Amino acid sequence: MTRPILLSTWSFGMQANEAGWPRLGGPDGSPLDAVEAACRRIESDAGNRTVGKGGYPDRSGQVSLDAAVMLSPARCGAAAYVRRFEHPVTIARLVMEKTPHVMLVGDGAERFAKLHGLTPADLSTEPSREGWRRWIEEHPEAAADNERGYLPPANVEQIGLDGGTSAPPHPAVPPQERLPHNRTHDTVGVLAQDAAGVPAGACSTSGMAYKVPGRVGDSPIIGHGLYVDPPAGAAVATGTGELVMGVCGSFLAVERMRHGATPAEAAEHVIRRIDASYAIRPEHQVGLIVLAPDGTWAAAALRPGFSVAVRTPDRDELVPAGWVRHP
Ligand code: ASP
């Protein structure tokens, strides 16, 4: 037996854990139910600009969502480039449970969601539309270059959270998450383990602010944004997805544990590998949560400000990442 635990990324992870915790064990739930419920809570929060409805759009003004769920290598599912449904995490779960496939994207994922009774939704909100309009006005060169590349970088961090609307951050956002490198993205990533030691993971995101249309990051790609293999452990990533994808970040963390590393050593190894593999820019951030089969866990990040919401039978709190590569 292990102690049940729920770990979620960022300060909004506290709400995610609140939604997921009652589903973690007992007759009314499972670790999979818990991680799905946790992600759904954040997907439905239109005030959250980096997950689900109201997320930062791409540079054509369209919000597109990505998500994944995973129980083991043989049981995982993902949905990417979802533009008309609020809960990509539920589509990911349906892909895992109802198809022989691992991932559906775009129109196909949306047709599939509709077939399974999910209700289409408009993902944009007035603040997301207004933020985009301002951003395009301020970056005409990016708009002109829309289909060709991601230059210049999004630079939302230079001009405020809303691409120039200068809307103040939500008062609940702690100061460390207002640091420039933490502003333009943020995935809800959730790892769970029940009292029987059964793990599950899920993540959901609207990706990078003002990304090139069609861009998909690490989150819905198994082994990159999320990996769960019960005998070895689980890991989930957040931050600049492109930095995670080149090193298979979540898979790498779990493999390190398979070969004897502690969660802290595994998380640190991945962040060091990212640092060694890329020219790290000021706006880059990566955060990683790693959970071992014995219930021990750790978090590490490229830069300060990453935190983990921790829920156990006697803990419900936000904890700063334990190891940070760049001060
Ligand atoms: N990793 C996500 C992506 O690149 C965004 C984030 O977690 O900040 O799409």
Tab-separated table of C-alpha atoms and ligand atoms in Angstrom:
chain	number	residue	atom	x	y	z
A	1	MET	CA	0.000	0.000	0.000
A	2	THR	CA	1.146	3.575	-0.699
A	3	ARG	CA	-0.335	6.859	0.423
A	4	PRO	CA	-2.654	8.358	-2.200
A	5	ILE	CA	-1.177	11.443	-3.815
A	6	LEU	CA	-2.148	14.014	-6.417
A	7	LEU	CA	0.436	16.387	-7.911
A	8	SER	CA	-0.494	19.208	-10.294
A	9	THR	CA	1.495	21.924	-12.032
A	10	TRP	CA	1.409	25.625	-11.108
A	11	SER	CA	-0.813	27.481	-8.666
A	12	PHE	CA	-3.958	26.541	-10.586
A	13	GLY	CA	-2.977	22.990	-9.645
A	14	MET	CA	-4.612	23.693	-6.268
A	15	GLN	CA	-8.007	23.892	-7.995
A	16	ALA	CA	-7.110	20.926	-10.165
A	17	ASN	CA	-6.333	18.870	-7.059
A	18	GLU	CA	-9.550	19.980	-5.388
A	19	ALA	CA	-11.505	18.619	-8.356
A	20	GLY	CA	-9.454	15.449	-8.683
A	21	TRP	CA	-9.011	14.408	-5.078
A	22	PRO	CA	-12.542	13.064	-4.421
A	23	ARG	CA	-12.162	10.859	-7.502
A	24	LEU	CA	-8.844	9.340	-6.550
A	25	GLY	CA	-9.971	6.243	-4.722
A	26	GLY	CA	-12.868	4.244	-3.452
A	27	PRO	CA	-15.916	3.016	-5.295
A	28	ASP	CA	-16.554	6.347	-7.045
A	29	GLY	CA	-13.273	6.886	-8.698
A	30	SER	CA	-9.870	5.868	-9.916
A	31	PRO	CA	-6.529	7.576	-10.568
A	32	LEU	CA	-7.643	8.058	-14.182
A	33	ASP	CA	-10.909	9.690	-13.087
A	34	ALA	CA	-8.913	11.908	-10.732
A	35	VAL	CA	-6.454	13.223	-13.332
A	36	GLU	CA	-9.230	13.764	-15.880
A	37	ALA	CA	-11.410	15.654	-13.385
A	38	ALA	CA	-8.404	17.748	-12.347
A	39	CYS	CA	-7.665	18.789	-15.945
A	40	ARG	CA	-11.333	19.399	-16.748
A	41	ARG	CA	-11.613	21.875	-13.886
A	42	ILE	CA	-8.861	24.037	-15.377
A	43	GLU	CA	-10.070	23.575	-18.965
A	44	SER	CA	-13.442	25.046	-17.951
A	45	ASP	CA	-11.961	28.100	-16.249
A	46	ALA	CA	-12.293	30.764	-18.938
A	47	GLY	CA	-10.234	33.118	-16.766
A	48	ASN	CA	-7.239	30.829	-17.174
A	49	ARG	CA	-5.400	31.923	-20.336
A	50	THR	CA	-3.201	28.892	-20.892
A	51	VAL	CA	-5.524	25.874	-20.696
A	52	GLY	CA	-8.911	25.165	-22.262
A	53	LYS	CA	-11.549	27.778	-23.014
A	54	GLY	CA	-10.189	31.308	-23.155
A	55	GLY	CA	-6.628	30.137	-23.814
A	56	TYR	CA	-4.177	32.264	-25.759
A	57	PRO	CA	-4.956	31.829	-29.459
A	58	ASP	CA	-2.483	31.105	-32.211
A	59	ARG	CA	-1.342	33.994	-34.350
A	60	SER	CA	-4.313	33.624	-36.685
A	61	GLY	CA	-6.620	34.191	-33.701
A	62	GLN	CA	-7.734	30.571	-33.264
A	63	VAL	CA	-7.535	28.791	-29.904
A	64	SER	CA	-6.330	25.190	-30.275
A	65	LEU	CA	-5.985	22.706	-27.443
A	66	ASP	CA	-3.828	19.622	-26.800
A	67	ALA	CA	-4.089	16.932	-24.102
A	68	ALA	CA	-3.004	13.426	-23.142
A	69	VAL	CA	-3.797	10.739	-20.585
A	70	MET	CA	-1.660	7.759	-19.651
A	71	LEU	CA	-1.863	4.718	-17.377
A	72	SER	CA	0.904	2.611	-18.931
A	73	PRO	CA	2.650	2.180	-22.296
A	74	ALA	CA	-0.240	-0.010	-23.424
A	75	ARG	CA	-2.904	2.394	-22.177
A	76	CYS	CA	-2.548	5.976	-23.321
A	77	GLY	CA	-4.416	8.457	-25.473
A	78	ALA	CA	-4.025	11.962	-26.840
A	79	ALA	CA	-5.832	14.671	-28.768
A	80	ALA	CA	-4.184	17.621	-30.481
A	81	TYR	CA	-5.187	20.716	-32.437
A	82	VAL	CA	-8.700	20.624	-30.996
A	83	ARG	CA	-10.459	23.897	-31.901
A	84	ARG	CA	-14.107	23.272	-31.112
A	85	PHE	CA	-14.274	21.300	-27.843
A	86	GLU	CA	-13.570	22.493	-24.335
A	87	HIS	CA	-12.246	19.233	-22.905
A	88	PRO	CA	-9.393	17.762	-24.948
A	89	VAL	CA	-8.470	15.612	-21.925
A	90	THR	CA	-11.777	13.773	-22.250
A	91	ILE	CA	-11.202	13.295	-25.975
A	92	ALA	CA	-7.768	11.875	-25.115
A	93	ARG	CA	-9.360	9.462	-22.658
A	94	LEU	CA	-11.943	8.397	-25.238
A	95	VAL	CA	-9.193	7.801	-27.794
A	96	MET	CA	-7.494	5.509	-25.263
A	97	GLU	CA	-10.667	3.684	-24.275
A	98	LYS	CA	-12.614	3.489	-27.537
A	99	THR	CA	-10.067	3.192	-30.323
A	100	PRO	CA	-7.016	1.073	-31.135
A	101	HIS	CA	-5.095	4.346	-31.655
A	102	VAL	CA	-3.084	6.629	-29.409
A	103	MET	CA	-3.681	10.059	-30.920
A	104	LEU	CA	-6.281	11.927	-32.964
A	105	VAL	CA	-5.809	15.469	-34.224
A	106	GLY	CA	-7.766	18.355	-35.720
A	107	ASP	CA	-10.946	17.684	-37.686
A	108	GLY	CA	-10.731	13.938	-37.044
A	109	ALA	CA	-10.442	14.404	-33.281
A	110	GLU	CA	-13.416	16.773	-33.365
A	111	ARG	CA	-15.596	14.433	-35.427
A	112	PHE	CA	-14.696	11.649	-33.014
A	113	ALA	CA	-15.584	13.826	-29.999
A	114	LYS	CA	-18.954	14.658	-31.514
A	115	LEU	CA	-19.649	11.007	-32.263
A	116	HIS	CA	-19.024	10.262	-28.588
A	117	GLY	CA	-21.519	12.856	-27.449
A	118	LEU	CA	-19.252	15.758	-26.493
A	119	THR	CA	-20.772	19.173	-27.126
A	120	PRO	CA	-18.917	21.613	-29.391
A	121	ALA	CA	-17.928	24.912	-27.781
A	122	ASP	CA	-16.497	28.270	-28.779
A	123	LEU	CA	-13.062	28.361	-27.154
A	124	SER	CA	-12.393	32.049	-27.568
A	125	THR	CA	-13.521	34.679	-25.088
A	126	GLU	CA	-13.628	38.456	-25.383
A	127	PRO	CA	-10.309	38.844	-23.481
A	128	SER	CA	-8.618	36.238	-25.694
A	129	ARG	CA	-9.923	37.931	-28.880
A	130	GLU	CA	-8.994	41.390	-27.644
A	131	GLY	CA	-5.523	40.232	-26.565
A	132	TRP	CA	-4.933	38.729	-29.982
A	133	ARG	CA	-6.107	41.860	-31.838
A	134	ARG	CA	-3.690	43.984	-29.833
A	135	TRP	CA	-0.856	41.537	-30.291
A	136	ILE	CA	-1.332	41.496	-34.063
A	137	GLU	CA	-1.453	45.298	-34.144
A	138	GLU	CA	1.788	45.432	-32.225
A	139	HIS	CA	3.448	42.697	-34.289
A	140	PRO	CA	2.501	43.362	-37.912
A	141	GLU	CA	5.706	41.652	-39.025
A	142	ALA	CA	4.619	38.470	-37.199
A	143	ALA	CA	1.174	38.622	-38.766
A	144	ALA	CA	2.702	39.014	-42.222
A	145	ASP	CA	4.999	36.100	-41.550
A	146	ASN	CA	2.109	34.078	-40.188
A	147	GLU	CA	2.589	30.926	-42.160
A	148	ARG	CA	6.353	31.034	-42.500
A	149	GLY	CA	7.807	30.922	-39.058
A	150	TYR	CA	7.734	31.902	-35.439
A	151	LEU	CA	9.901	34.972	-35.810
A	152	PRO	CA	9.996	37.265	-34.027
A	153	PRO	CA	9.251	35.341	-30.844
A	154	ALA	CA	5.903	35.809	-29.174
A	155	ASN	CA	7.386	38.293	-26.703
A	156	VAL	CA	4.172	38.490	-24.761
A	157	GLU	CA	6.363	38.743	-21.722
A	158	GLN	CA	7.581	42.159	-22.886
A	159	ILE	CA	4.156	43.683	-23.108
A	160	GLY	CA	1.987	42.092	-20.474
A	161	LEU	CA	-0.030	39.002	-20.017
A	162	ASP	CA	-2.630	39.793	-22.630
A	163	GLY	CA	-0.526	40.702	-25.593
A	164	GLY	CA	-0.828	44.379	-24.889
A	165	THR	CA	-4.247	44.711	-23.303
A	166	SER	CA	-2.333	45.360	-20.091
A	167	ALA	CA	-4.984	43.452	-18.208
A	168	PRO	CA	-3.519	42.799	-14.772
A	169	PRO	CA	-2.781	39.185	-13.883
A	170	HIS	CA	-5.483	37.433	-11.920
A	171	PRO	CA	-4.974	38.301	-8.225
A	172	ALA	CA	-4.658	34.604	-7.400
A	173	VAL	CA	-1.552	34.278	-9.598
A	174	PRO	CA	1.406	34.301	-7.187
A	175	PRO	CA	4.300	36.681	-7.920
A	176	GLN	CA	6.676	33.915	-8.988
A	177	GLU	CA	4.338	32.936	-11.833
A	178	ARG	CA	4.331	36.529	-13.086
A	179	LEU	CA	8.020	36.295	-13.943
A	180	PRO	CA	8.347	36.858	-17.702
A	181	HIS	CA	9.412	33.316	-18.551
A	182	ASN	CA	6.328	31.885	-16.813
A	183	ARG	CA	3.700	33.985	-18.557
A	184	THR	CA	2.983	32.878	-22.082
A	185	HIS	CA	2.234	29.224	-21.560
A	186	ASP	CA	1.490	26.761	-18.714
A	187	THR	CA	0.030	23.323	-18.980
A	188	VAL	CA	-2.051	21.713	-16.298
A	189	GLY	CA	-0.130	18.477	-15.759
A	190	VAL	CA	-1.406	16.024	-13.152
A	191	LEU	CA	0.108	12.858	-11.707
A	192	ALA	CA	-1.867	10.612	-9.357
A	193	GLN	CA	-1.313	7.434	-7.420
A	194	ASP	CA	-3.968	5.678	-5.360
A	195	ALA	CA	-3.592	3.711	-2.129
A	196	ALA	CA	-3.016	0.516	-4.110
A	197	GLY	CA	-0.066	2.156	-5.883
A	198	VAL	CA	-1.850	2.507	-9.252
A	199	PRO	CA	-0.579	5.605	-11.103
A	200	ALA	CA	-2.175	7.789	-13.790
A	201	GLY	CA	-1.230	10.993	-15.549
A	202	ALA	CA	-2.903	13.641	-17.693
A	203	CYS	CA	-2.113	17.048	-19.096
A	204	SER	CA	-3.949	19.737	-21.028
A	205	THR	CA	-2.866	23.019	-22.625
A	206	SER	CA	-3.629	25.700	-25.161
A	207	GLY	CA	0.090	25.664	-25.984
A	208	MET	CA	2.325	28.655	-26.574
A	209	ALA	CA	0.695	32.062	-26.926
A	210	TYR	CA	0.426	33.253	-30.555
A	211	LYS	CA	2.016	30.097	-31.905
A	212	VAL	CA	2.125	29.395	-35.634
A	213	PRO	CA	-1.245	27.846	-36.600
A	214	GLY	CA	-0.978	24.070	-36.498
A	215	ARG	CA	1.823	24.064	-33.927
A	216	VAL	CA	1.572	21.212	-31.406
A	217	GLY	CA	3.933	21.072	-28.453
A	218	ASP	CA	5.100	18.401	-26.054
A	219	SER	CA	1.919	17.990	-24.013
A	220	PRO	CA	-0.088	15.557	-26.163
A	221	ILE	CA	2.937	13.578	-27.324
A	222	ILE	CA	3.425	10.489	-25.177
A	223	GLY	CA	6.939	10.426	-23.733
A	224	HIS	CA	7.433	14.159	-24.201
A	225	GLY	CA	4.878	16.050	-22.093
A	226	LEU	CA	3.676	12.974	-20.184
A	227	TYR	CA	4.864	9.463	-19.443
A	228	VAL	CA	3.616	6.772	-17.047
A	229	ASP	CA	5.012	3.272	-16.680
A	230	PRO	CA	3.861	1.722	-13.389
A	231	PRO	CA	6.996	-0.273	-12.496
A	232	ALA	CA	9.267	2.728	-13.139
A	233	GLY	CA	7.220	5.859	-12.323
A	234	ALA	CA	5.579	8.858	-13.958
A	235	ALA	CA	6.527	12.325	-15.160
A	236	VAL	CA	4.774	15.374	-16.580
A	237	ALA	CA	6.279	18.515	-18.109
A	238	THR	CA	5.269	22.123	-18.597
A	239	GLY	CA	6.938	25.096	-20.223
A	240	THR	CA	8.443	25.646	-23.641
A	241	GLY	CA	7.381	22.413	-25.303
A	242	GLU	CA	10.012	22.565	-28.028
A	243	LEU	CA	12.731	22.186	-25.379
A	244	VAL	CA	11.082	19.075	-23.950
A	245	MET	CA	10.421	17.427	-27.307
A	246	GLY	CA	14.038	17.167	-28.423
A	247	VAL	CA	15.024	15.156	-25.350
A	248	CYS	CA	11.804	13.125	-24.820
A	249	GLY	CA	11.693	14.793	-21.405
A	250	SER	CA	9.048	12.783	-19.539
A	251	PHE	CA	10.216	9.462	-20.946
A	252	LEU	CA	13.793	10.334	-20.044
A	253	ALA	CA	12.832	11.061	-16.432
A	254	VAL	CA	10.989	7.750	-16.068
A	255	GLU	CA	13.850	5.837	-17.710
A	256	ARG	CA	16.298	7.346	-15.237
A	257	MET	CA	14.143	6.053	-12.398
A	258	ARG	CA	13.926	2.649	-14.058
A	259	HIS	CA	17.706	2.559	-13.844
A	260	GLY	CA	17.829	3.547	-10.202
A	261	ALA	CA	17.597	7.342	-10.008
A	262	THR	CA	15.479	8.986	-7.326
A	263	PRO	CA	12.724	11.363	-8.540
A	264	ALA	CA	14.933	14.347	-7.662
A	265	GLU	CA	17.894	12.936	-9.588
A	266	ALA	CA	15.690	12.083	-12.559
A	267	ALA	CA	14.071	15.534	-12.710
A	268	GLU	CA	17.407	17.281	-12.360
A	269	HIS	CA	18.938	15.106	-15.074
A	270	VAL	CA	16.237	16.096	-17.571
A	271	ILE	CA	16.604	19.804	-16.848
A	272	ARG	CA	20.390	19.544	-17.186
A	273	ARG	CA	19.981	17.657	-20.467
A	274	ILE	CA	17.684	20.379	-21.808
A	275	ASP	CA	20.133	23.052	-20.714
A	276	ALA	CA	22.962	21.225	-22.476
A	277	SER	CA	20.969	20.592	-25.654
A	278	TYR	CA	19.617	24.038	-26.515
A	279	ALA	CA	20.641	27.672	-26.612
A	280	ILE	CA	18.452	28.680	-23.690
A	281	ARG	CA	16.773	32.066	-24.161
A	282	PRO	CA	15.467	34.382	-21.409
A	283	GLU	CA	11.845	33.536	-22.166
A	284	HIS	CA	12.427	29.783	-21.945
A	285	GLN	CA	11.066	27.809	-19.026
A	286	VAL	CA	10.562	24.093	-18.381
A	287	GLY	CA	9.111	22.537	-15.233
A	288	LEU	CA	8.937	18.838	-14.530
A	289	ILE	CA	7.156	16.751	-11.872
A	290	VAL	CA	8.401	13.206	-11.291
A	291	LEU	CA	6.663	10.535	-9.190
A	292	ALA	CA	8.201	7.188	-8.163
A	293	PRO	CA	6.230	3.976	-7.552
A	294	ASP	CA	6.874	4.293	-3.800
A	295	GLY	CA	5.047	7.634	-3.763
A	296	THR	CA	8.135	9.831	-3.417
A	297	TRP	CA	8.246	12.741	-5.846
A	298	ALA	CA	10.269	15.765	-6.919
A	299	ALA	CA	10.017	18.792	-9.174
A	300	ALA	CA	12.709	20.697	-11.015
A	301	ALA	CA	12.727	23.644	-13.395
A	302	LEU	CA	14.961	25.541	-15.746
A	303	ARG	CA	14.106	28.834	-14.040
A	304	PRO	CA	12.486	30.047	-10.824
A	305	GLY	CA	8.758	30.296	-10.329
A	306	PHE	CA	7.585	26.768	-11.062
A	307	SER	CA	5.471	25.230	-8.315
A	308	VAL	CA	3.586	22.025	-7.637
A	309	ALA	CA	0.210	21.650	-5.932
A	310	VAL	CA	0.459	18.653	-3.601
A	311	ARG	CA	-2.537	16.801	-2.192
A	312	THR	CA	-2.298	13.821	0.162
A	313	PRO	CA	-4.542	12.753	3.067
A	314	ASP	CA	-2.747	15.296	5.272
A	315	ARG	CA	-1.370	17.898	2.848
A	316	ASP	CA	-2.967	20.415	0.512
A	317	GLU	CA	-0.447	23.043	-0.471
A	318	LEU	CA	1.595	24.716	-3.181
A	319	VAL	CA	5.303	23.817	-3.069
A	320	PRO	CA	8.067	25.548	-5.057
A	321	ALA	CA	10.084	23.332	-7.412
A	322	GLY	CA	13.020	21.896	-5.531
A	323	TRP	CA	15.778	22.372	-8.062
A	324	VAL	CA	16.246	25.212	-10.515
A	325	ARG	CA	18.969	25.350	-13.149
A	326	HIS	CA	19.153	29.094	-13.791
A	327	PRO	CA	18.803	31.598	-10.933
B	1	ASP	N1	4.325	22.671	-22.812
B	1	ASP	C1	3.219	23.388	-23.413
B	1	ASP	C2	3.453	23.516	-24.872
B	1	ASP	O1	4.575	23.751	-25.271
B	1	ASP	C3	2.984	24.712	-22.820
B	1	ASP	C4	3.308	24.846	-21.351
B	1	ASP	O2	3.259	23.950	-20.598
B	1	ASP	O3	3.690	25.910	-20.903
B	1	ASP	O4	2.515	23.464	-25.621
